[in-house]
XYZ file of C-alpha atoms in Angstrom:
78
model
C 135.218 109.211 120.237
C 131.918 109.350 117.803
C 132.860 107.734 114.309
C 130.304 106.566 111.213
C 130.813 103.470 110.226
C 129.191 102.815 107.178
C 128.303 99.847 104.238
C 126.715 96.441 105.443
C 127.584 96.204 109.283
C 125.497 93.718 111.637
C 124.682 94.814 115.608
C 126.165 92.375 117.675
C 122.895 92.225 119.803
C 121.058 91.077 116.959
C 122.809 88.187 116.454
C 122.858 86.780 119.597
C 118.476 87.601 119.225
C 118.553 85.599 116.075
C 120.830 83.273 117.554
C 118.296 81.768 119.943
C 115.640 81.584 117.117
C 117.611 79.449 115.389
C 119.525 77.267 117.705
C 119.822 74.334 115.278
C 122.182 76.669 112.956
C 125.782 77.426 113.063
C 126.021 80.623 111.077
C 123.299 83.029 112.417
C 124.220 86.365 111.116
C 122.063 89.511 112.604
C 120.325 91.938 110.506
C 122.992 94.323 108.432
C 122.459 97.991 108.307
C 124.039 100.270 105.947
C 125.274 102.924 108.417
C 125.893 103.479 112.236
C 126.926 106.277 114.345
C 129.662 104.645 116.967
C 130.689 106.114 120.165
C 133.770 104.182 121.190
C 134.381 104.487 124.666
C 137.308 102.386 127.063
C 137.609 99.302 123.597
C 133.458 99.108 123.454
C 131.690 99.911 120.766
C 128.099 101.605 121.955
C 125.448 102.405 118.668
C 124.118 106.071 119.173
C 122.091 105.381 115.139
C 121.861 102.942 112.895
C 119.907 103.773 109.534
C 118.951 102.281 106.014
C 120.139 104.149 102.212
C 118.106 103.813 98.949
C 118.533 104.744 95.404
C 115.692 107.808 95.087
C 113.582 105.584 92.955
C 113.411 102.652 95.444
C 110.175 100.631 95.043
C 107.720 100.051 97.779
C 108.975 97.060 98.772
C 112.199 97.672 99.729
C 110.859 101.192 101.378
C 109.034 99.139 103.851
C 111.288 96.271 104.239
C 114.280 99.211 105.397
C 111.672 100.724 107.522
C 110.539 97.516 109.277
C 114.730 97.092 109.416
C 115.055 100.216 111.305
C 112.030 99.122 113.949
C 113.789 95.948 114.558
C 117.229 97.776 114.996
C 116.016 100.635 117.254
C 114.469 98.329 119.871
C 117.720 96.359 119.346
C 119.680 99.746 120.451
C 117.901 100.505 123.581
C-alpha cells in the first residue's frame, strides 16, 4: 500500500547517520521533513518521496535551507 504521511516526520536512516556524528549524545534526532510518500510493504515502511512546504512568501533563507534538506534526504533515500 502507498500512503502520505505528512507534518514533521524524521527518516529513520538519518538518525542512525547523525547518530554516529554525535556519539557522545543520547537524543540524536534525524532531520524532519514535512511530507513523505510511504509504500508499506510485509510491516516495513520503504520512502518512495520525501519533500519540504513553505508559506508563498518564504524568505531566502529558509528556501535554501529546505532545498539543502531535500539533498541531504534524497541521498538518504537511495
Amino acid at each position: 500500500m502507498v500512503r502520505i504521511k505528512i507534518g514533521e516526520t524524521v527518516l529513520a536512516g538519518t538518525t542512525f547517520a547523525k547518530s554516529l556524528l554525535y556519539e557522545d549524545s543520547n537524543n540524536v534526532v534525524g532531520f524532519k521533513v514535512d511530507v513523505r510518500v510511504l509504500l508499506d510493504y510485509k510491516d516495513e515502511e520503504f520512502d518512495l518521496m520525501c519533500g519540504e512546504a513553505c508559506h508563498h512568501v518564504a524568505s531566502d533563507t529558509k528556501t535554501r535551507t529546505d532545498a539543502s534538506k531535500l539533498v541531504r534526504e534524497g541521498k538518504e533515500m537511495q
